[in-house]
Amino acid sequence: MGSPALVVRKIELDSTPSTIGALFAGWGISMLVFGVFILQFLIYFTHYTRDSRWRKLLVLSMGVLEVAHQIFVGHTCWKYIVRNFGNEEETFAAKAVWSFTAIVFLNVVVSAIVKIFLAWRIYIVSSGHWWWTALITMLAFAQMALGIAFSIAASKQPINSLIALKSLATASLALGAVADVVAASILSYYLHTMRTGYKRTEGLINKLIMFSVNTGAITSAFSVSVVILYQTMPHNFIFLSIWFFVSKLYSNSLLATLNSRAGHRIKESIQSYSSGDHALTFMRPRARSTADVHVLNSKEPQPALHISVSHEVSVIRDDRDDKVRALGDASMKEDSGHAVAV
């Protein structure tokens, strides 16, 4: 027999597993994704100590926002699950807890920051084609504005009345999903046009395209799933269980982009050695004969042996290679100076 529905001031919510249980599940999943973020955060500050100050400030600000976000998620769940356990009707009918509206605000802020970062990367690889950057930036700010409006409206009514705010939430999440798809598509297009024909560069471009598509697909898919669940099942909190960790998907995608630079360097080094660009000679000691000992002990001057080794390298520079290295290295510098030796 299923759990009875909750009737809160003539608004019927679904059974406890899909309301309180969904909130608890959302907190657990959010905590798991937060752990992945902390790991990537530590990896970044361990391996990229020479990054620019603004990039370190960006990552640090994301860390502060995500810590605050997770605290607010925990406080919201504590309020509705633990503190008022057994009194759900009165709890859900009261004004929404302040930490819930703070979650909404931080969600749209984190999402906007990551989208603007992607827009800037597109500006770099597109050689300054600002219109795509402007489009994605406008979508990011529009989503943030709608999200803030939803946050203000949600603070004035109980959590069980969120069904009345479906239009605001749907518009905000839909704009976010559209921006993700547009950013991933445009970035993949410009990466595809930067192919040079060199095997090493081609491999790096393919990895970057796959990474961009996967990142945009994941964030947009979860945003769309929240919209669908909100529209089809507004009387439960299953959509909240997913919405709790959507911002962490964005922050993880940002750090994964920055941390992937080490992987590209290691793979390039392995390919370089395996292709014969760097030859290593292993010397083994041999047994000395009597003649060798006689020569070593002899006081007569021995003829000097001079060895001269010359190595000629032809270097071809390509502007497209510069952009690939700038993107793969995520340093975002216009003078990456990447050279391909043949």
XYZ file of C-alpha atoms in Angstrom:
342
model
C 0.000 0.000 0.000
C 1.477 3.349 -1.022
C 2.030 6.275 1.250
C -0.902 8.684 1.574
C -0.797 11.977 -0.250
C -0.107 15.197 1.602
C -2.895 17.778 1.559
C -1.494 21.229 2.241
C -4.061 24.044 2.271
C -6.146 22.400 -0.448
C -3.042 21.710 -2.575
C -2.470 17.976 -2.787
C 1.106 16.795 -2.976
C 2.152 13.298 -3.935
C 3.160 10.627 -1.445
C 6.080 10.997 0.949
C 8.638 9.046 -1.179
C 8.211 11.473 -4.091
C 8.283 14.587 -1.902
C 10.425 14.223 1.213
C 12.198 11.194 -0.246
C 13.010 13.104 -3.423
C 14.519 15.960 -1.414
C 16.714 13.517 0.490
C 17.837 11.780 -2.719
C 18.639 15.140 -4.274
C 20.804 16.085 -1.308
C 22.704 12.774 -1.542
C 23.387 13.081 -5.273
C 24.349 16.727 -4.856
C 26.830 15.743 -2.159
C 28.359 13.121 -4.460
C 28.798 15.557 -7.355
C 30.158 18.113 -4.889
C 32.831 15.599 -3.888
C 33.895 15.286 -7.530
C 34.101 19.074 -7.720
C 36.317 19.255 -4.620
C 38.648 16.648 -6.139
C 38.966 18.651 -9.351
C 39.427 21.830 -7.317
C 42.400 20.293 -5.490
C 43.862 18.907 -8.714
C 43.772 22.351 -10.290
C 45.563 24.163 -7.481
C 48.104 21.321 -7.243
C 49.083 21.126 -10.915
C 48.480 24.643 -12.219
C 50.264 26.905 -9.774
C 51.594 29.026 -12.652
C 48.182 29.911 -14.060
C 47.226 33.555 -14.319
C 45.662 35.313 -11.366
C 42.322 35.841 -13.044
C 41.987 32.122 -13.798
C 42.870 31.200 -10.230
C 40.349 33.776 -9.030
C 37.724 32.237 -11.315
C 38.299 28.749 -9.919
C 38.426 30.045 -6.355
C 35.150 31.915 -6.800
C 33.538 28.759 -8.179
C 34.742 26.907 -5.100
C 33.231 29.492 -2.756
C 29.921 29.461 -4.643
C 29.710 25.663 -4.650
C 30.521 25.363 -0.947
C 27.794 27.901 -0.173
C 25.416 26.110 -2.550
C 25.933 22.750 -0.870
C 25.439 24.303 2.575
C 22.143 25.808 1.426
C 21.016 22.474 -0.038
C 21.765 20.800 3.275
C 19.930 23.495 5.226
C 16.860 23.228 2.990
C 16.710 19.457 3.380
C 17.267 19.738 7.148
C 14.374 22.183 7.390
C 11.876 20.107 5.415
C 13.021 16.572 6.308
C 14.484 16.592 9.827
C 13.483 19.625 11.806
C 9.782 19.456 10.951
C 9.520 15.702 10.545
C 5.931 14.527 10.977
C 4.537 18.006 10.428
C 4.917 18.232 6.661
C 1.507 19.809 6.060
C 2.348 22.897 8.103
C 5.947 23.017 6.902
C 5.132 22.991 3.195
C 2.346 25.538 3.702
C 4.679 28.071 5.352
C 6.827 30.542 3.447
C 9.727 28.905 1.621
C 12.888 28.716 3.697
C 15.484 31.369 2.825
C 18.128 28.809 1.861
C 15.864 27.472 -0.887
C 15.723 30.844 -2.637
C 19.489 31.166 -2.167
C 19.926 27.867 -4.035
C 17.973 29.282 -6.972
C 20.152 32.391 -7.040
C 23.449 30.479 -6.899
C 22.280 28.043 -9.579
C 21.776 30.768 -12.167
C 24.937 32.659 -11.157
C 27.175 29.586 -11.552
C 25.502 28.688 -14.835
C 26.000 32.210 -16.198
C 29.687 32.293 -15.219
C 30.426 29.014 -17.006
C 28.509 30.077 -20.130
C 30.393 33.376 -20.308
C 33.658 31.445 -19.958
C 32.641 29.248 -22.907
C 31.663 32.351 -24.889
C 35.132 33.761 -24.318
C 36.755 30.540 -25.525
C 34.657 30.758 -28.678
C 35.844 34.341 -29.173
C 39.455 33.112 -29.014
C 39.161 30.174 -31.415
C 36.958 32.107 -33.873
C 39.594 34.836 -34.322
C 37.451 37.512 -32.706
C 34.011 36.756 -34.184
C 32.199 38.588 -31.427
C 28.600 37.948 -32.518
C 28.603 34.342 -31.262
C 30.128 35.475 -27.995
C 27.476 38.190 -27.706
C 24.662 35.708 -28.400
C 25.767 33.225 -25.745
C 26.438 36.016 -23.251
C 22.956 37.456 -23.791
C 21.389 34.022 -23.312
C 23.382 33.584 -20.102
C 22.280 36.932 -18.688
C 18.668 36.329 -19.756
C 18.659 32.983 -17.952
C 20.171 34.600 -14.868
C 17.580 37.400 -14.885
C 14.696 34.924 -15.096
C 16.266 32.786 -12.383
C 16.616 35.757 -10.048
C 12.985 36.687 -10.733
C 11.981 33.121 -9.847
C 14.049 33.315 -6.664
C 12.352 36.543 -5.564
C 8.891 35.178 -6.344
C 9.599 31.871 -4.570
C 10.645 33.693 -1.402
C 7.141 35.119 -1.046
C 5.156 31.884 -1.108
C 5.297 28.324 0.252
C 7.305 25.657 -1.486
C 4.194 23.665 -2.347
C 3.019 26.583 -4.523
C 5.967 26.411 -6.914
C 3.539 25.144 -9.524
C 2.416 28.751 -9.946
C 5.938 29.703 -11.069
C 6.294 27.111 -13.803
C 6.518 29.694 -16.568
C 9.493 31.495 -15.016
C 11.353 28.304 -14.163
C 10.687 26.749 -17.565
C 11.873 29.834 -19.444
C 15.060 30.074 -17.362
C 15.988 26.413 -17.708
C 15.084 26.336 -21.408
C 17.318 29.331 -22.133
C 20.131 27.615 -20.266
C 19.735 24.437 -22.309
C 19.651 26.398 -25.575
C 22.807 28.295 -24.595
C 24.585 25.009 -23.796
C 23.688 23.476 -27.154
C 24.610 26.628 -29.081
C 27.961 26.983 -27.300
C 28.897 23.325 -27.847
C 27.870 23.434 -31.514
C 29.729 26.655 -32.327
C 32.863 25.578 -30.483
C 32.851 22.232 -32.292
C 32.417 23.985 -35.646
C 35.384 26.295 -35.173
C 37.508 23.441 -33.883
C 36.626 21.450 -36.994
C 37.725 24.319 -39.259
C 41.106 24.411 -37.517
C 42.223 21.016 -38.821
C 45.747 21.201 -40.238
C 46.401 17.677 -41.474
C 49.071 16.912 -38.883
C 48.358 13.711 -36.988
C 49.142 15.079 -33.545
C 47.018 18.201 -34.062
C 44.148 16.172 -35.528
C 44.060 13.944 -32.463
C 43.963 16.922 -30.129
C 41.169 18.588 -32.107
C 39.084 15.399 -32.062
C 39.462 15.139 -28.288
C 38.459 18.774 -27.812
C 35.396 18.373 -30.041
C 34.252 15.279 -28.161
C 34.845 17.001 -24.835
C 32.853 20.088 -25.878
C 29.932 18.066 -27.230
C 29.758 15.803 -24.186
C 29.905 18.728 -21.765
C 27.131 20.641 -23.514
C 25.019 17.510 -23.899
C 25.210 16.605 -20.201
C 24.313 20.040 -18.838
C 21.533 20.646 -21.367
C 20.083 17.142 -20.864
C 19.722 17.607 -17.115
C 18.267 21.103 -17.558
C 15.681 19.758 -19.998
C 14.883 16.857 -17.657
C 14.123 19.335 -14.859
C 11.764 21.217 -17.193
C 9.972 18.018 -18.235
C 9.580 16.771 -14.664
C 8.416 20.193 -13.496
C 5.791 20.335 -16.238
C 4.538 16.763 -15.945
C 4.847 16.187 -12.176
C 4.487 19.554 -10.425
C 2.911 17.997 -7.318
C 6.096 16.265 -6.207
C 9.700 17.282 -5.709
C 11.426 14.904 -8.097
C 12.415 17.847 -10.280
C 14.091 19.426 -7.249
C 16.191 16.303 -6.670
C 17.833 16.884 -10.071
C 17.817 20.649 -9.901
C 19.841 20.550 -6.653
C 23.001 19.407 -8.474
C 22.639 21.035 -11.922
C 24.926 23.926 -10.944
C 27.604 21.438 -9.902
C 27.547 19.929 -13.376
C 28.453 23.345 -14.766
C 31.251 23.949 -12.266
C 32.622 20.441 -12.836
C 32.624 21.015 -16.593
C 34.609 24.221 -16.110
C 37.247 22.549 -13.941
C 37.387 19.507 -16.214
C 38.171 21.860 -19.099
C 41.026 23.467 -17.187
C 42.379 20.215 -15.736
C 42.375 18.423 -19.093
C 45.487 20.374 -20.106
C 47.759 18.007 -18.183
C 46.271 15.020 -19.979
C 46.918 16.578 -23.377
C 50.551 17.300 -22.469
C 51.189 13.772 -21.191
C 49.636 12.137 -24.249
C 51.608 14.382 -26.596
C 54.846 13.496 -24.792
C 54.110 9.766 -25.014
C 53.327 10.048 -28.726
C 56.489 12.080 -29.252
C 58.718 9.448 -27.662
C 56.973 6.511 -29.306
C 57.278 8.123 -32.745
C 61.056 8.437 -32.427
C 61.308 12.189 -31.896
C 63.449 11.574 -28.812
C 65.897 8.689 -28.949
C 67.336 7.314 -25.737
C 70.563 5.282 -25.774
C 71.008 2.754 -23.000
C 74.663 2.063 -22.110
C 75.656 -1.242 -20.587
C 79.013 -1.705 -18.810
C 81.359 -4.223 -20.362
C 84.133 -6.242 -18.767
C 87.587 -4.665 -19.040
C 90.342 -6.666 -20.686
C 94.025 -6.632 -19.722
C 94.750 -4.328 -22.635
C 92.164 -1.885 -21.370
C 93.777 -1.827 -17.947
C 97.229 -1.310 -19.503
C 95.954 1.653 -21.515
C 94.274 3.184 -18.476
C 97.415 2.824 -16.343
C 99.723 4.068 -19.063
C 101.205 7.510 -18.499
C 101.675 8.105 -22.200
C 99.282 10.707 -23.610
C 96.384 9.184 -25.470
C 94.946 10.691 -28.623
C 91.906 12.844 -27.911
C 88.617 11.731 -29.355
C 86.180 14.455 -30.320
C 82.586 13.657 -31.266
C 80.413 16.266 -32.907
C 76.695 15.696 -33.350
C 74.538 18.033 -35.406
C 70.776 17.860 -35.629
C 68.829 19.782 -38.217
C 65.125 20.416 -37.658
C 62.722 22.041 -40.083
C 59.918 23.949 -38.389
C 56.601 24.845 -39.958
C 54.365 27.250 -38.092
C 50.634 27.440 -38.661
C 48.213 29.938 -37.129
C 45.660 27.176 -36.756
C 48.127 25.183 -34.685
C 48.523 28.212 -32.444
C 44.791 28.270 -31.783
C 44.612 24.542 -31.153
C 47.386 24.703 -28.573
C 45.830 27.802 -27.004
C 42.520 25.989 -26.624
C 43.907 22.609 -25.618
C 46.211 24.277 -23.135
C 43.280 26.468 -22.012
C 45.706 29.282 -21.411
C 43.711 31.529 -23.732
C 46.793 33.437 -24.858
C 46.957 34.737 -28.382
C 50.681 33.939 -28.691
C 50.718 30.238 -27.863
C 53.650 29.693 -30.279
C 52.916 26.033 -31.087
C 55.320 24.545 -33.665
C 55.086 21.276 -35.552
C 58.415 19.607 -36.369
C 58.713 17.514 -39.498
